[in-house]
Short mmCIF file of C-alpha atoms and ligand atoms in Angstrom, two decimals:
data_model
loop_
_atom_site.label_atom_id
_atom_site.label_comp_id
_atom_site.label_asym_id
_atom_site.label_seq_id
_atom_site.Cartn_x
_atom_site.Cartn_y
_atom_site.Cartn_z
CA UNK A 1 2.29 -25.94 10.38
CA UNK A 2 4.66 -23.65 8.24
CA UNK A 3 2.24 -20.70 6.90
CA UNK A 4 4.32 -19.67 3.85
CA UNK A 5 5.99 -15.59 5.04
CA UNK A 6 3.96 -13.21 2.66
CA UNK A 7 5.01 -9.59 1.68
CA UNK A 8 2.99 -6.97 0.23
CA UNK A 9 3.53 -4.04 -1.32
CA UNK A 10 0.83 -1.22 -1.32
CA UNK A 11 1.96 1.42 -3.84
CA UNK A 12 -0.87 3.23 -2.65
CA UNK A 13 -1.78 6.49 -5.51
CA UNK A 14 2.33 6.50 -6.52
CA UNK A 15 4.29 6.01 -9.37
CA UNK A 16 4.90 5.72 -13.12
CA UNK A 17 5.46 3.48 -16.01
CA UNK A 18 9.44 4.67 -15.17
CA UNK A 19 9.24 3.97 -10.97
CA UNK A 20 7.80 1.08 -11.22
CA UNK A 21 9.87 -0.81 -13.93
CA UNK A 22 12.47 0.47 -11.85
CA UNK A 23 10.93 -1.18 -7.93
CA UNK A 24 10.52 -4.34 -10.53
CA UNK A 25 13.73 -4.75 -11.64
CA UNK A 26 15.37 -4.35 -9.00
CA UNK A 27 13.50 -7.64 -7.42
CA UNK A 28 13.93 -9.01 -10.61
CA UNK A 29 17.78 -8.74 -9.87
CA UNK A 30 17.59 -8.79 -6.26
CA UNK A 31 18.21 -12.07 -4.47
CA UNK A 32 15.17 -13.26 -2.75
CA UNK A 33 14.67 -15.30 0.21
CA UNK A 34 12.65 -17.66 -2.21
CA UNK A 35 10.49 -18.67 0.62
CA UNK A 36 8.56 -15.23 0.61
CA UNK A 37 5.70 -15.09 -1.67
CA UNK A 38 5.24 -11.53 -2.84
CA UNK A 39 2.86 -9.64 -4.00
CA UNK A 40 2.94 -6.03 -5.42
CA UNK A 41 -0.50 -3.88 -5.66
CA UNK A 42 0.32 -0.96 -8.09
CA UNK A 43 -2.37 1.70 -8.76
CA UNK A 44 -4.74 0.04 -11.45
CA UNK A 45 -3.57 1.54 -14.26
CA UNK A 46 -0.27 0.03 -14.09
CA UNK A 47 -1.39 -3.27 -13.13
CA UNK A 48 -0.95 -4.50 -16.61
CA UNK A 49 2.53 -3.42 -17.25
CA UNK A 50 3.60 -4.84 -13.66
CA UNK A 51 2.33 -7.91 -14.54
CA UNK A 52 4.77 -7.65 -17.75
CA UNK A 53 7.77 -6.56 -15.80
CA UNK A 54 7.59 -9.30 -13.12
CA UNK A 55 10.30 -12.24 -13.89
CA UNK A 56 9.75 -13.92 -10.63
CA UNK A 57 7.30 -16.79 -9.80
CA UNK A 58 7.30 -16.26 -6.06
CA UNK A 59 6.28 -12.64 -7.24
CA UNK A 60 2.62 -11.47 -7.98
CA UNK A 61 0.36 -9.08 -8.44
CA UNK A 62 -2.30 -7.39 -6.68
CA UNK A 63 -5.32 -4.43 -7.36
CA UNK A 64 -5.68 -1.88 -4.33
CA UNK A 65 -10.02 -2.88 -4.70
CA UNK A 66 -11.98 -3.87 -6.36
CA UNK A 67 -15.74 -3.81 -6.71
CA UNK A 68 -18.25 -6.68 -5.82
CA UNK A 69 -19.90 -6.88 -9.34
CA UNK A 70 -17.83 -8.24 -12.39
CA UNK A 71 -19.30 -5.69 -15.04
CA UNK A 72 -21.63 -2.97 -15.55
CA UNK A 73 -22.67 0.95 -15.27
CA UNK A 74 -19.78 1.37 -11.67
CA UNK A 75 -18.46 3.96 -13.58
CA UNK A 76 -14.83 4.67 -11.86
CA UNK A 77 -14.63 0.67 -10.14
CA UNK A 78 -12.36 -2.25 -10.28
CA UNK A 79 -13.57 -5.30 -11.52
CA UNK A 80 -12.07 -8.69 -10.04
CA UNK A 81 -13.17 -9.76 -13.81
CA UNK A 82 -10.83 -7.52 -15.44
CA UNK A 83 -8.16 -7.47 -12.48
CA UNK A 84 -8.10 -11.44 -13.61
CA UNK A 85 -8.13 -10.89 -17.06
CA UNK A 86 -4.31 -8.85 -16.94
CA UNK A 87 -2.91 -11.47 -14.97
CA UNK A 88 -3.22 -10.25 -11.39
CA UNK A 89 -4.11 -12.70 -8.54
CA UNK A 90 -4.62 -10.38 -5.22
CA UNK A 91 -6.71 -7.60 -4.19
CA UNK A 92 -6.60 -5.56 -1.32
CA UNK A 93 -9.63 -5.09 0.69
CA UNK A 94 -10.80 -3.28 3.17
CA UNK A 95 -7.49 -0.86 4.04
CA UNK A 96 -7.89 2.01 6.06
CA UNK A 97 -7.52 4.69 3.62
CA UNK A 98 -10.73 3.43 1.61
CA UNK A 99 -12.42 3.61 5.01
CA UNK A 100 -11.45 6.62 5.89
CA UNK A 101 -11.47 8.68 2.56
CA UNK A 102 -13.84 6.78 0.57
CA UNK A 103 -16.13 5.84 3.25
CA UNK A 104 -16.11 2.19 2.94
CA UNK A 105 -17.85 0.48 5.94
CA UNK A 106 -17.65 -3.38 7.32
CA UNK A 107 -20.50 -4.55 5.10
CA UNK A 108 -19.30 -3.61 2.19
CA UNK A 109 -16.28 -4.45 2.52
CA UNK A 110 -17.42 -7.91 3.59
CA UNK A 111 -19.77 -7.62 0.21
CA UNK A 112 -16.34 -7.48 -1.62
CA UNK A 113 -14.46 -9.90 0.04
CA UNK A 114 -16.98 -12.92 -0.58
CA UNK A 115 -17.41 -11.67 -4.43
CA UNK A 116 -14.03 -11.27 -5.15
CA UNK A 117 -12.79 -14.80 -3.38
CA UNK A 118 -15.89 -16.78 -5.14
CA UNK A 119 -14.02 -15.21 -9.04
CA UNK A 120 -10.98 -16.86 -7.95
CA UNK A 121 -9.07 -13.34 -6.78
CA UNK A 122 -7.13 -13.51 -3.34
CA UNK A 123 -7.91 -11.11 -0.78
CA UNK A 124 -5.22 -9.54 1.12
CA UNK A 125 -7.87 -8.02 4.27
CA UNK A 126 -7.04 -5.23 6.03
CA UNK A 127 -8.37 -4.69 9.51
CA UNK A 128 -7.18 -2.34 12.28
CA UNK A 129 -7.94 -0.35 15.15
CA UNK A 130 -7.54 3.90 15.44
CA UNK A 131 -5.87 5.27 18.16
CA UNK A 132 -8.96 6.63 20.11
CA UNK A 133 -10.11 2.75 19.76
CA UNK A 134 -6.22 1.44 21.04
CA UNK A 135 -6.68 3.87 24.01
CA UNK A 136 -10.11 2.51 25.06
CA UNK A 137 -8.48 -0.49 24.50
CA UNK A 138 -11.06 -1.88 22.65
CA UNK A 139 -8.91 -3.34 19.81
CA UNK A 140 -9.53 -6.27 20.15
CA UNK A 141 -13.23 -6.12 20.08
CA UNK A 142 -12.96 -3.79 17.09
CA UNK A 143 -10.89 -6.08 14.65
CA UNK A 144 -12.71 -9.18 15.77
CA UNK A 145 -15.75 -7.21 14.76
CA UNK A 146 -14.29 -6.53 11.50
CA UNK A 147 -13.63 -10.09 10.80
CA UNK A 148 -17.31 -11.48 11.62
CA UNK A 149 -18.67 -9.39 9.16
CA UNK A 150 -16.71 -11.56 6.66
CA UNK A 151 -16.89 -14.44 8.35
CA UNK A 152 -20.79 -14.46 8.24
CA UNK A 153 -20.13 -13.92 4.53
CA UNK A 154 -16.99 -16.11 3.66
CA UNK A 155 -16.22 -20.31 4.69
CA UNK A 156 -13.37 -20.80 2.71
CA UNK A 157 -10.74 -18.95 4.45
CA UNK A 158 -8.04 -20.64 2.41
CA UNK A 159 -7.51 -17.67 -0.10
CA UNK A 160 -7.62 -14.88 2.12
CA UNK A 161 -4.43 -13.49 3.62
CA UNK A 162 -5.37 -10.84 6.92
CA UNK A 163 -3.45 -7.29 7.38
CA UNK A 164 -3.58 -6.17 11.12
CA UNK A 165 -2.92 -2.90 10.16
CA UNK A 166 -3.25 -0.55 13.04
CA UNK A 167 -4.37 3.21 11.69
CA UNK A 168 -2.47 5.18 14.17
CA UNK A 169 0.81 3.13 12.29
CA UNK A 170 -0.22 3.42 8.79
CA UNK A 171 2.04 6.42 7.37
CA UNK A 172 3.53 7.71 10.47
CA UNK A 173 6.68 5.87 11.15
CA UNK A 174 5.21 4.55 14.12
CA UNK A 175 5.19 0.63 13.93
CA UNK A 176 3.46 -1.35 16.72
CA UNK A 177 6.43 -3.24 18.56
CA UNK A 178 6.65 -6.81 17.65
CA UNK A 179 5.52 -7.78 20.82
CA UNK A 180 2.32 -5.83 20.58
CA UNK A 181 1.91 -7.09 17.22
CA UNK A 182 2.64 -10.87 18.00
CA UNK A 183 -0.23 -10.40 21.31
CA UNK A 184 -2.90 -9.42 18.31
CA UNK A 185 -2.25 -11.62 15.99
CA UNK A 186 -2.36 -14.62 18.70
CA UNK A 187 -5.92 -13.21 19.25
CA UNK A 188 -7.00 -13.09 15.91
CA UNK A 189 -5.74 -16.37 15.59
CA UNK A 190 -7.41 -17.81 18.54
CA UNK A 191 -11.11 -15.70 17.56
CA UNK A 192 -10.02 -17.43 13.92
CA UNK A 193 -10.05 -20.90 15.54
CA UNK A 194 -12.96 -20.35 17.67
CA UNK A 195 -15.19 -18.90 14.54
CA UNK A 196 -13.79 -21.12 11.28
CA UNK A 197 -12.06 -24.39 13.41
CA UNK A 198 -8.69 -24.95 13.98
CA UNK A 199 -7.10 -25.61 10.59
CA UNK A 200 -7.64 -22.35 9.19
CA UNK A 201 -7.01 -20.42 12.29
CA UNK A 202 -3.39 -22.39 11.72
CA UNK A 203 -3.61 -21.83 8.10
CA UNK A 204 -4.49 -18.33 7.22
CA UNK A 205 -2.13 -15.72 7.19
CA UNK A 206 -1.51 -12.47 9.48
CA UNK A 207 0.14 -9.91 8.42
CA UNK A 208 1.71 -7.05 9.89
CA UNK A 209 1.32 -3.85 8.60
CA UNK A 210 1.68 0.36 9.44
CA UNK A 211 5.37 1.62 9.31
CA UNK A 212 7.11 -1.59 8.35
CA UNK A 213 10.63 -0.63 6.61
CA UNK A 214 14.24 -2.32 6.33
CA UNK A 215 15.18 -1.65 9.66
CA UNK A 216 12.12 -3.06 11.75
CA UNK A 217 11.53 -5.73 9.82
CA UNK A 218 13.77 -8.13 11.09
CA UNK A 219 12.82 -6.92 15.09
CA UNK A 220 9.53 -9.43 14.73
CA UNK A 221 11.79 -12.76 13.20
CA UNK A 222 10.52 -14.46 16.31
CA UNK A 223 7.12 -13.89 16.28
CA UNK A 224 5.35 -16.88 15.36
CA UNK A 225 2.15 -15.70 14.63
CA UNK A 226 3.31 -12.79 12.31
CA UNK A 227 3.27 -14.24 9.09
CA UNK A 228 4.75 -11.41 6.65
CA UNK A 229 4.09 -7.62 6.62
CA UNK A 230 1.80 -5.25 3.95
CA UNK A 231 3.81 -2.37 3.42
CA UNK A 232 3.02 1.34 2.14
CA UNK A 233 6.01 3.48 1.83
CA UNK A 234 8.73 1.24 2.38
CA UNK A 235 7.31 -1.27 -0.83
CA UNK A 236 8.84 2.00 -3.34
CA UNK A 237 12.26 1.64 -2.06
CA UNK A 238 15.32 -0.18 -2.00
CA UNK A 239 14.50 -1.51 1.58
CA UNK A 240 11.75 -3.50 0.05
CA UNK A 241 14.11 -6.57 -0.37
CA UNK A 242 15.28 -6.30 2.89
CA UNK A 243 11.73 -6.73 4.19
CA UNK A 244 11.53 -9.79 1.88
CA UNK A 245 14.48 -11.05 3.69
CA UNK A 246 13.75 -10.24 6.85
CA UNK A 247 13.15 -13.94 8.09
CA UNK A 248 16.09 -15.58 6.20
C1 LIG B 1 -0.26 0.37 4.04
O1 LIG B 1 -0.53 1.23 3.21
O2 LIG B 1 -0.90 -0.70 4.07
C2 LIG B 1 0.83 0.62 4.98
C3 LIG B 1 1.09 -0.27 5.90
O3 LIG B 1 1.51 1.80 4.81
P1 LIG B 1 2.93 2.20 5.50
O4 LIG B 1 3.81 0.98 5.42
O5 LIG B 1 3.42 3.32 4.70
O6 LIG B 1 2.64 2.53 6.92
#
């Protein structure tokens, strides 16, 4: 089945009202491969005004988190509530840098993932191995372990997008090669298919993500089971359309 390609763009802590009308606009203007659903995750503040700017409809918008209650005394959280309320459709959950810096572990992320999916929010679900686990070569065992906390948590698969984002490529202009890439993603597929059945294992989308830019981009075309990239640096300039494009 044709998974529809999906590109995301982690802003990550960067920009202002003035960088990001400008990364807007120029998709607004750009020609896209309108086959690529998009979807742009500002920091919160500017979630709003992104929303506003956007002209596409194959182009939405995503929070970075989000918390797994709707209201109350979190002071400092994201609410899926109010990430609905501006317009927004995605969040990202579960990316390394909340692990690492903010000490976010499986459960909780799993905790956020089945709250935010059952208020109607997509999750975009980042899992990923470091390097110390890559060199025990236990990667395998550690992303699959990653997605069985959510899978004891979460049925419907059928909102949820999956980031194999490997840590040692996040921010260090060292992507995975395509081939590596396309060997993991087969897995996940296959422990997808084995856990949920078949049609979502064919369904759901992988992603690629960790040092995906212009260039690269187009080097995993013919991987089938890579089914769009999340990208960090790359999603502030120019060569964000040419990921976008990469398959057409
Ligand atoms: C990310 O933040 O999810 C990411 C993949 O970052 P970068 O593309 O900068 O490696």
């Amino acid at each position: 089945m044709a998974r529809t390609f999906f590109v995301g763009g982690n802003f990550k802590l960067n920009g202002t009202k003035s960088s990001i009308k400008e990364i807007v606009e120029r998709l607004n203007n750009a020609k896209l491969d309108p086959k690529v659903e998009v979807v742009l995750c500002p920091p919160a503040p500017y979630l709003d005004y992104t929303v506003s700017l956007v002209k596409k409809s194959q182009v939405s918008v995503g929070a970075q988190n989000a918390y797994l209650k709707a209201s109350g005394a979190f002071t400092g959280e994201n609410s899926v509530d109010q990430i609905k309320d501006v317009g927004a459709k995605w969040v990202i959950l579960g990316h390394s840098e909340r692990r690492q810096y903010f000490r976010e572990d499986d459960q909780l992320i799993a905790e956020k993932t089945a709250f935010a999916l059952s208020q109607g929010v997509g999750v975009i679900l980042c899992i990923g191995e470091t390097l110390d686990q890559k060199k025990a070569g236990t990667t395998l065992q550690v992303v699959e372990r990653k997605l069985q906390d959510v899978i004891d948590k979460v049925k419907d698969w059928s909102n949820v997008v999956i980031a194999y984002e490997p840590v040692w490529a996040i921010g260090t202009g060292l992507a995975a090669t395509p081939e590596d890439a396309q060997e993991i993603h087969h897995s996940i597929r296959e422990f997808l298919a084995k856990k949920l059945g078949e049609k979502t294992a064919q369904e759901t989308r992988i992603l690629y993500g960790g040092s995906a830019n212009g260039k690269n981009a187009v080097t995993f075309k013919d991987k089938p089971d890579v089914d769009g990239f999340l990208v960090g640096g790359a999603s502030l300039k120019p060569e964000f359309v040419d990921i976008i494009n990469s398959r057409s």
